[in-house]
Amino acid sequence: MRIEEDVLGTIEVADGCYWKSQTQRSLENFPIGKEKMPEPLIRAFALLKLSCARANLRSGIITSFQEAAIAHVCRRILDGELRDQFPLSVWQTGSGTQTNMNLNEVITTLGNQFAGTDILHPNDVVNASQSSNDTFPSALHIMAVMEIKDRLLPALETMAECLRTLESRFAGIIKIGRTHLQDATPLYLSGEVSGWRSMIEHSQHQILDTLPYLQELAIGATAVGSGINSPEGFDALFCRILSRETGIDFRPDPNKYHALTSKDACVFLSGALKGLAANLMKIANDIRWLASGPRCGIGELIIPANEPGSSIMPGKVNPTQCEAVTMVALQVMGNDASVGMAASQGNFELNVFMPLIAENLCQSIRLLADASDSFTRRCLSGLEANRPVIESNLENSLMLVTCLNPVIGYKKAARAARTAHEQGITLKEAILSLGYLSGEEFDEYVQPEKMVHPLS
């Protein structure tokens, strides 16, 4: 053990831990849950500290030796090293102060080792021109933007492309439609799949719409939004440096008071993620309903057999990928409720629910990305159309009578459908028994391939 000192006194820190007193006090004061600050947030913080050091160097606040020492440690963090040096709980101070200091302290210890002398201080040098109150919300936005661009959007594009392939594979297959879980008029199976594909594309666009707001950063606001102890123009300089480092157009939030106390951009993103979750829930439910059976359900789709479906029933195939997606969807919806409530709790000049927002957004993005990848690879790409069942259901549907509305009128068509259903006969037999049409006329008008597009 070694002794670290701060304004509250001394505290013991284990050898091999590169943090100092504030991190240690947080470890001891918040033994709550097992959720640690997300790794993507720590990476975002490393990018932030690297960019702040470069901006401080250009502003004449730190030396080139200090900047080099900070940059060296930040690069190690970005390379995936030192993960065990960031052990703090999500359930800590609501501003994330201790996580900001965790970064400052680790960078200081290892930066001084790199320099061979004590040239860094966690507050005076590594945290120069900053406050936890503006670094944490900035890192939160950086994390969200990078996770969306690097993980979620690529997963959604892969899914959309897979659905486009399915549309081509299922072209020309006519099936019965369903509304209210009841038989409806026919449609192309490819048309049904195109609806799923459009859902994913809409979610992609809606998530993209959140990025301009997330790319506005709180940096430069410091403690309360006034920018105290931060040089003029530091925010713009920082954003230019960060943008070059990441290839993403980050900008200063034009109103720093808004940046500290409002989390509306996070709510906007969380809502878009919830919209995606709702779409994925719908697609997964459609597929597991359409694949239900295989003999005593709808059975129009055949899902891949990825694993044994039952510990007691041999040969059972369950829609497990669909079930995983729907569980993820519910988790994301719950996360969204928490994010919305957390964002509503900005009191005066600061929101103090930011670690919760960071944890929930990170989890939602990662769950949606991972579930989308798995669902695409292990379910969508292997979907097959069960043509015999599709054709049988189509032929037996009473809703084909809809095309006769312009011919015999709605009332007679409804009577024919009811007669066929009550007597257990075909629609054609009912029409003939009621004397509404001849067999030749019925065959002329009732053709499913003429019912899958508007009248010409």
Coordinates of C-alpha atoms in Angstrom, one line a residue:
M1 CA 0.0 0.0 0.0
R2 CA 1.0 3.6 -0.4
I3 CA -0.4 6.8 1.1
E4 CA -2.1 9.5 -1.0
E5 CA -3.0 12.9 0.3
D6 CA -5.7 15.4 -0.5
V7 CA -7.6 18.2 1.2
L8 CA -9.6 15.7 3.3
G9 CA -6.4 14.0 4.6
T10 CA -4.6 10.8 3.7
I11 CA -5.9 7.5 2.3
E12 CA -4.3 4.2 1.4
V13 CA -4.1 3.1 -2.3
A14 CA -2.9 -0.4 -3.3
D15 CA 0.4 -0.7 -5.1
G16 CA -0.2 -1.4 -8.8
C17 CA -3.2 1.1 -8.9
Y18 CA -2.2 4.2 -10.8
W19 CA -5.1 6.3 -9.4
K20 CA -4.9 8.6 -6.4
S21 CA -7.0 9.8 -3.5
Q22 CA -10.3 10.9 -5.3
T23 CA -10.6 7.6 -7.2
Q24 CA -9.9 5.6 -4.0
R25 CA -12.5 7.6 -2.0
S26 CA -15.0 6.9 -4.7
L27 CA -14.3 3.2 -4.6
E28 CA -14.8 3.2 -0.9
N29 CA -17.8 5.5 -0.8
F30 CA -19.9 3.9 -3.6
P31 CA -19.8 0.1 -3.3
I32 CA -23.1 0.0 -5.2
G33 CA -23.9 -2.6 -7.8
K34 CA -21.5 -4.2 -10.3
E35 CA -22.0 -1.7 -13.1
K36 CA -18.7 0.1 -13.9
M37 CA -18.3 3.1 -16.1
P38 CA -18.7 1.9 -19.7
E39 CA -15.4 1.2 -21.5
P40 CA -16.6 3.4 -24.5
L41 CA -17.0 6.3 -22.1
I42 CA -13.5 5.9 -20.8
R43 CA -12.2 5.9 -24.4
A44 CA -14.2 9.0 -25.1
F45 CA -12.6 10.6 -22.0
A46 CA -9.1 9.7 -23.3
L47 CA -9.9 11.4 -26.6
L48 CA -11.2 14.4 -24.6
K49 CA -8.1 14.6 -22.4
L50 CA -5.8 14.2 -25.4
S51 CA -7.6 17.0 -27.2
C52 CA -7.6 19.3 -24.2
A53 CA -3.9 18.8 -23.7
R54 CA -3.2 19.9 -27.3
A55 CA -5.6 22.9 -26.9
N56 CA -3.9 23.9 -23.7
L57 CA -0.5 23.6 -25.3
R58 CA -1.6 25.9 -28.1
S59 CA -3.1 28.3 -25.6
G60 CA 0.2 28.4 -23.7
I61 CA -1.2 26.9 -20.6
I62 CA 0.9 23.7 -20.5
T63 CA 4.3 22.9 -22.0
S64 CA 5.1 20.5 -24.8
F65 CA 6.6 18.1 -22.3
Q66 CA 3.4 18.0 -20.3
E67 CA 1.3 17.6 -23.5
A68 CA 3.5 14.7 -24.6
A69 CA 3.2 12.9 -21.3
I70 CA -0.6 13.3 -21.3
A71 CA -0.8 12.2 -25.0
H72 CA 1.3 9.1 -24.3
V73 CA -1.1 7.8 -21.6
C74 CA -4.2 8.7 -23.6
R75 CA -2.9 6.7 -26.5
R76 CA -2.4 3.7 -24.2
I77 CA -6.0 4.0 -23.0
L78 CA -7.2 4.3 -26.6
D79 CA -5.2 1.2 -27.5
G80 CA -7.2 -0.8 -25.0
E81 CA -4.6 -0.9 -22.2
L82 CA -5.2 0.1 -18.6
R83 CA -8.8 -0.9 -18.5
D84 CA -8.4 -2.1 -14.9
Q85 CA -7.4 1.4 -13.8
F86 CA -11.0 2.7 -14.3
P87 CA -13.0 0.7 -11.7
L88 CA -15.5 3.2 -10.6
S89 CA -19.2 2.5 -10.2
V90 CA -21.9 4.0 -12.4
W91 CA -23.7 4.8 -9.1
Q92 CA -21.5 7.6 -8.0
T93 CA -21.8 11.4 -8.0
G94 CA -24.3 12.5 -10.6
S95 CA -21.9 14.8 -12.3
G96 CA -19.4 12.0 -12.9
T97 CA -16.7 14.1 -11.1
Q98 CA -14.9 11.0 -9.7
T99 CA -14.6 9.5 -13.2
N100 CA -13.2 12.7 -14.5
M101 CA -10.7 12.7 -11.7
N102 CA -10.0 8.9 -12.2
L103 CA -8.8 9.8 -15.7
N104 CA -6.8 12.8 -14.4
E105 CA -5.1 10.8 -11.7
V106 CA -4.2 7.8 -13.8
I107 CA -2.9 10.1 -16.6
T108 CA -0.9 12.0 -14.0
T109 CA 0.8 9.0 -12.4
L110 CA 1.7 7.3 -15.7
G111 CA 2.5 10.5 -17.4
N112 CA 5.0 11.4 -14.7
Q113 CA 6.5 7.9 -15.0
F114 CA 6.8 8.4 -18.8
A115 CA 8.5 11.8 -18.3
G116 CA 10.7 10.6 -15.4
T117 CA 9.8 13.5 -13.3
D118 CA 6.7 15.1 -11.7
I119 CA 5.5 17.4 -14.5
L120 CA 1.8 16.6 -14.3
H121 CA -0.8 17.4 -11.6
P122 CA -4.4 15.9 -11.9
N123 CA -6.1 19.3 -11.3
D124 CA -3.6 21.9 -12.3
V125 CA -2.3 20.3 -15.5
V126 CA -4.4 17.4 -16.8
N127 CA -7.7 19.2 -15.8
A128 CA -6.5 22.6 -17.0
S129 CA -9.2 24.7 -18.6
Q130 CA -11.8 22.1 -17.7
S131 CA -14.3 21.1 -15.0
S132 CA -16.0 17.7 -14.4
N133 CA -19.2 19.6 -15.2
D134 CA -18.2 20.1 -18.8
T135 CA -15.9 17.2 -19.5
F136 CA -18.4 14.5 -18.5
P137 CA -21.3 15.7 -20.7
S138 CA -18.7 16.2 -23.5
A139 CA -17.4 12.7 -23.1
L140 CA -20.9 11.4 -23.0
H141 CA -21.7 12.9 -26.4
I142 CA -18.4 11.8 -27.9
M143 CA -19.1 8.3 -26.7
A144 CA -22.6 8.2 -28.1
V145 CA -21.6 9.6 -31.5
M146 CA -18.7 7.1 -31.9
E147 CA -20.7 4.1 -30.8
I148 CA -23.5 5.0 -33.2
K149 CA -21.1 5.5 -36.1
D150 CA -18.7 2.6 -35.4
R151 CA -21.2 -0.1 -34.2
L152 CA -24.9 0.6 -34.6
L153 CA -25.2 2.1 -38.0
P154 CA -23.0 -0.5 -39.7
A155 CA -25.1 -3.3 -38.0
L156 CA -28.3 -1.7 -39.3
E157 CA -26.9 -1.3 -42.8
T158 CA -26.0 -5.0 -42.9
M159 CA -29.5 -5.9 -41.8
A160 CA -31.1 -3.6 -44.4
E161 CA -28.9 -5.2 -47.1
C162 CA -29.9 -8.7 -46.0
L163 CA -33.6 -7.7 -46.2
R164 CA -33.0 -6.4 -49.7
T165 CA -31.6 -9.8 -50.6
L166 CA -34.6 -11.5 -49.2
E167 CA -36.9 -9.2 -51.2
S168 CA -35.2 -10.4 -54.4
R169 CA -35.3 -14.0 -53.3
F170 CA -39.0 -13.9 -52.5
A171 CA -40.0 -11.9 -55.6
G172 CA -43.2 -13.1 -57.2
I173 CA -44.5 -15.1 -54.2
I174 CA -48.0 -14.1 -53.4
K175 CA -49.3 -14.8 -49.9
I176 CA -52.3 -13.9 -47.9
G177 CA -52.1 -10.7 -45.9
R178 CA -53.3 -10.4 -42.2
T179 CA -54.7 -7.5 -40.3
H180 CA -56.0 -7.7 -36.7
L181 CA -54.4 -11.3 -36.8
Q182 CA -57.2 -12.2 -39.2
D183 CA -57.0 -13.1 -42.9
A184 CA -56.9 -10.1 -45.3
T185 CA -56.2 -9.5 -49.0
P186 CA -53.1 -10.9 -50.7
L187 CA -49.8 -9.3 -51.1
Y188 CA -46.3 -10.2 -52.3
L189 CA -44.0 -11.8 -49.7
S190 CA -41.3 -9.4 -51.0
G191 CA -43.7 -6.5 -50.2
E192 CA -44.0 -7.6 -46.6
V193 CA -40.2 -7.9 -46.3
S194 CA -39.8 -4.5 -47.9
G195 CA -41.9 -3.1 -45.0
W196 CA -39.4 -4.6 -42.6
R197 CA -36.5 -3.1 -44.6
S198 CA -38.1 0.3 -44.7
M199 CA -38.5 0.2 -40.9
I200 CA -34.7 -0.3 -40.5
E201 CA -34.0 2.4 -43.0
H202 CA -36.3 4.8 -41.2
S203 CA -34.6 4.0 -37.9
Q204 CA -31.2 4.6 -39.6
H205 CA -32.3 8.1 -40.7
Q206 CA -33.9 8.9 -37.4
I207 CA -30.7 8.0 -35.5
L208 CA -28.7 10.0 -38.0
D209 CA -30.9 13.0 -37.3
T210 CA -29.7 13.0 -33.6
L211 CA -26.0 13.4 -34.5
P212 CA -26.0 17.2 -35.1
Y213 CA -27.2 17.7 -31.6
L214 CA -24.9 15.1 -30.0
Q215 CA -21.9 16.6 -31.9
E216 CA -22.4 19.9 -29.9
L217 CA -20.2 19.7 -26.9
A218 CA -20.2 21.3 -23.4
I219 CA -16.5 21.8 -23.3
G220 CA -15.5 25.4 -22.4
A221 CA -18.5 25.7 -20.0
T222 CA -16.4 24.7 -17.0
A223 CA -18.3 24.8 -13.7
V224 CA -21.6 26.6 -14.3
G225 CA -21.5 27.6 -18.0
S226 CA -19.6 30.9 -17.6
G227 CA -16.3 29.4 -18.8
I228 CA -14.4 30.5 -15.7
N229 CA -10.7 29.4 -15.8
S230 CA -10.9 28.5 -19.5
P231 CA -9.2 30.7 -22.1
E232 CA -11.3 32.5 -24.7
G233 CA -11.8 30.3 -27.7
F234 CA -10.8 27.1 -26.0
D235 CA -14.0 25.3 -26.9
A236 CA -13.6 26.0 -30.6
L237 CA -9.9 25.1 -30.6
F238 CA -10.7 21.8 -28.7
C239 CA -13.4 20.9 -31.2
R240 CA -11.1 21.5 -34.2
I241 CA -8.5 19.2 -32.6
L242 CA -11.0 16.5 -31.7
S243 CA -12.6 16.6 -35.1
R244 CA -9.2 16.1 -36.8
E245 CA -8.5 13.2 -34.4
T246 CA -11.8 11.4 -35.0
G247 CA -12.9 12.5 -38.5
I248 CA -16.2 13.7 -37.0
D249 CA -17.4 17.3 -37.0
F250 CA -17.7 18.2 -33.3
R251 CA -18.7 21.7 -32.5
P252 CA -19.1 23.8 -29.3
D253 CA -22.6 24.0 -27.9
P254 CA -23.5 27.6 -28.7
N255 CA -25.1 28.0 -25.2
K256 CA -23.0 26.6 -22.5
Y257 CA -25.8 26.9 -19.8
H258 CA -27.9 24.7 -22.0
A259 CA -25.0 22.2 -22.4
L260 CA -24.6 21.7 -18.7
T261 CA -28.1 21.4 -17.5
S262 CA -30.1 20.0 -20.5
K263 CA -29.7 16.5 -21.7
D264 CA -32.3 16.8 -24.5
A265 CA -29.9 15.5 -27.2
C266 CA -29.5 12.3 -25.1
V267 CA -33.3 12.1 -24.8
F268 CA -33.6 12.6 -28.6
L269 CA -31.1 9.8 -29.2
S270 CA -32.8 7.5 -26.7
G271 CA -36.1 8.0 -28.3
A272 CA -34.7 7.1 -31.7
L273 CA -33.1 4.0 -30.2
K274 CA -36.5 3.1 -28.7
G275 CA -38.1 3.6 -32.2
L276 CA -35.5 1.1 -33.5
A277 CA -36.3 -1.3 -30.7
A278 CA -40.0 -1.0 -31.5
N279 CA -39.3 -1.8 -35.2
L280 CA -37.1 -4.7 -34.3
M281 CA -39.7 -6.0 -31.9
K282 CA -42.3 -5.9 -34.8
I283 CA -40.0 -7.6 -37.3
A284 CA -39.0 -10.4 -34.9
N285 CA -42.6 -11.0 -33.8
D286 CA -43.8 -11.1 -37.5
I287 CA -41.1 -13.7 -38.3
R288 CA -41.8 -15.9 -35.3
W289 CA -45.6 -15.8 -36.0
L290 CA -45.1 -16.6 -39.7
A291 CA -42.7 -19.4 -38.8
S292 CA -44.9 -20.8 -36.1
G293 CA -45.6 -24.5 -36.4
P294 CA -44.2 -26.1 -38.3
R295 CA -47.4 -28.1 -38.8
C296 CA -49.9 -26.6 -36.3
G297 CA -49.1 -22.9 -36.8
I298 CA -49.0 -20.5 -39.7
G299 CA -45.8 -22.1 -41.1
E300 CA -45.3 -19.8 -44.0
L301 CA -41.7 -19.1 -43.2
I302 CA -38.9 -21.6 -42.2
I303 CA -36.3 -20.3 -39.8
P304 CA -32.8 -21.7 -39.4
A305 CA -32.3 -24.5 -36.9
N306 CA -29.5 -23.0 -34.8
E307 CA -29.7 -25.2 -31.8
P308 CA -32.0 -27.9 -30.2
G309 CA -35.1 -26.1 -29.1
S310 CA -36.1 -28.3 -26.2
S311 CA -34.6 -30.4 -23.4
I312 CA -37.5 -32.8 -23.6
M313 CA -39.1 -32.5 -27.1
P314 CA -36.8 -34.0 -29.8
G315 CA -36.5 -32.1 -33.1
K316 CA -38.1 -28.9 -31.9
V317 CA -36.8 -25.7 -33.5
N318 CA -37.6 -22.5 -31.6
P319 CA -37.3 -18.8 -32.8
T320 CA -34.6 -18.1 -30.3
Q321 CA -33.0 -15.2 -32.3
C322 CA -36.4 -13.5 -32.4
E323 CA -36.8 -14.0 -28.6
A324 CA -33.3 -12.5 -28.0
V325 CA -34.2 -9.4 -30.1
T326 CA -37.5 -8.9 -28.4
M327 CA -35.8 -9.1 -24.9
V328 CA -33.3 -6.5 -26.1
A329 CA -36.1 -4.3 -27.3
L330 CA -37.8 -4.3 -23.9
Q331 CA -34.5 -3.5 -22.2
V332 CA -34.0 -0.5 -24.5
M333 CA -37.5 0.7 -23.9
G334 CA -36.9 0.6 -20.1
N335 CA -33.5 2.4 -20.6
D336 CA -35.3 5.1 -22.5
A337 CA -37.8 5.7 -19.7
S338 CA -34.8 6.1 -17.3
V339 CA -33.0 8.5 -19.6
G340 CA -36.1 10.6 -20.0
M341 CA -36.6 10.9 -16.3
A342 CA -32.9 11.5 -15.7
A343 CA -32.8 14.3 -18.2
S344 CA -35.8 16.0 -16.6
Q345 CA -33.8 16.4 -13.3
G346 CA -31.5 19.2 -14.4
N347 CA -31.5 21.5 -11.4
F348 CA -30.3 25.1 -11.9
E349 CA -26.9 24.9 -13.7
L350 CA -26.2 21.1 -13.8
N351 CA -27.8 17.8 -14.5
V352 CA -26.7 15.3 -11.9
F353 CA -27.9 12.0 -13.5
M354 CA -25.3 11.8 -16.2
P355 CA -23.6 8.5 -15.2
L356 CA -27.0 6.8 -15.4
I357 CA -27.6 8.4 -18.9
A358 CA -24.2 7.3 -20.0
E359 CA -24.7 3.7 -18.8
N360 CA -28.2 3.4 -20.4
L361 CA -27.3 4.9 -23.7
C362 CA -24.2 2.8 -24.0
Q363 CA -26.0 -0.3 -23.1
S364 CA -28.9 0.4 -25.5
I365 CA -26.6 1.2 -28.4
R366 CA -24.5 -1.9 -27.8
L367 CA -27.4 -4.3 -27.3
L368 CA -29.1 -3.0 -30.4
A369 CA -26.0 -3.3 -32.5
D370 CA -25.1 -6.8 -31.2
A371 CA -28.7 -8.1 -31.4
S372 CA -29.1 -6.7 -35.0
D373 CA -25.9 -8.4 -36.0
S374 CA -26.9 -11.7 -34.5
F375 CA -30.4 -11.6 -35.8
T376 CA -29.2 -10.8 -39.4
R377 CA -26.6 -13.5 -39.4
R378 CA -28.5 -16.3 -37.6
C379 CA -32.1 -15.7 -38.6
L380 CA -32.8 -13.3 -41.5
S381 CA -30.0 -14.6 -43.8
G382 CA -31.4 -18.1 -43.5
L383 CA -35.1 -17.4 -43.8
E384 CA -36.9 -19.6 -46.4
A385 CA -40.4 -19.3 -47.8
N386 CA -42.6 -22.4 -47.3
R387 CA -44.3 -22.2 -50.7
P388 CA -46.8 -25.1 -50.3
V389 CA -48.1 -23.7 -47.1
I390 CA -48.2 -20.1 -48.5
E391 CA -50.2 -21.4 -51.6
S392 CA -52.6 -23.4 -49.5
N393 CA -53.3 -20.5 -47.2
L394 CA -53.9 -18.2 -50.1
E395 CA -56.3 -20.6 -51.9
N396 CA -58.3 -21.2 -48.7
S397 CA -58.6 -17.6 -47.7
L398 CA -62.1 -16.1 -47.8
M399 CA -60.8 -12.6 -48.1
L400 CA -60.2 -13.1 -51.8
V401 CA -63.8 -12.1 -52.0
T402 CA -62.7 -8.5 -51.7
C403 CA -61.9 -8.3 -55.4
L404 CA -65.6 -9.0 -56.1
N405 CA -66.8 -5.8 -54.3
P406 CA -66.8 -3.9 -57.6
V407 CA -68.5 -6.8 -59.4
I408 CA -71.3 -8.0 -57.0
G409 CA -71.2 -5.3 -54.3
Y410 CA -70.0 -5.4 -50.7
K411 CA -73.3 -6.9 -49.3
K412 CA -73.3 -10.0 -51.6
A413 CA -69.6 -10.5 -51.2
A414 CA -69.9 -10.5 -47.4
R415 CA -72.8 -13.0 -47.6
A416 CA -70.7 -15.2 -49.8
A417 CA -67.8 -15.2 -47.4
R418 CA -70.1 -15.9 -44.4
T419 CA -71.8 -18.7 -46.3
A420 CA -68.4 -20.3 -47.2
H421 CA -67.2 -20.0 -43.6
E422 CA -70.4 -21.3 -42.0
Q423 CA -70.8 -24.3 -44.4
G424 CA -67.1 -25.1 -44.6
I425 CA -67.0 -24.8 -48.4
T426 CA -64.8 -22.9 -50.7
L427 CA -65.5 -19.3 -51.7
K428 CA -66.1 -20.4 -55.3
E429 CA -68.7 -23.0 -54.1
A430 CA -70.5 -20.4 -52.1
I431 CA -70.6 -17.9 -54.9
L432 CA -72.0 -20.6 -57.3
S433 CA -74.6 -21.8 -54.7
L434 CA -75.8 -18.3 -54.2
G435 CA -76.0 -17.7 -58.0
Y436 CA -73.9 -14.6 -57.9
L437 CA -71.5 -15.6 -60.7
S438 CA -70.8 -18.5 -63.0
G439 CA -67.7 -20.6 -62.6
E440 CA -66.0 -18.9 -65.5
E441 CA -66.8 -15.5 -64.2
F442 CA -65.5 -16.4 -60.8
D443 CA -62.2 -17.6 -62.3
E444 CA -61.9 -14.5 -64.3
Y445 CA -62.3 -12.0 -61.4
V446 CA -60.8 -13.9 -58.5
Q447 CA -57.1 -14.0 -59.4
P448 CA -54.7 -13.3 -56.6
E449 CA -52.1 -11.9 -58.9
K450 CA -54.5 -9.1 -59.9
M451 CA -55.1 -8.3 -56.2
V452 CA -51.6 -7.2 -55.2
H453 CA -51.7 -3.8 -56.8
P454 CA -54.2 -0.9 -57.5
L455 CA -56.8 -1.3 -60.2
S456 CA -55.4 -0.3 -63.6

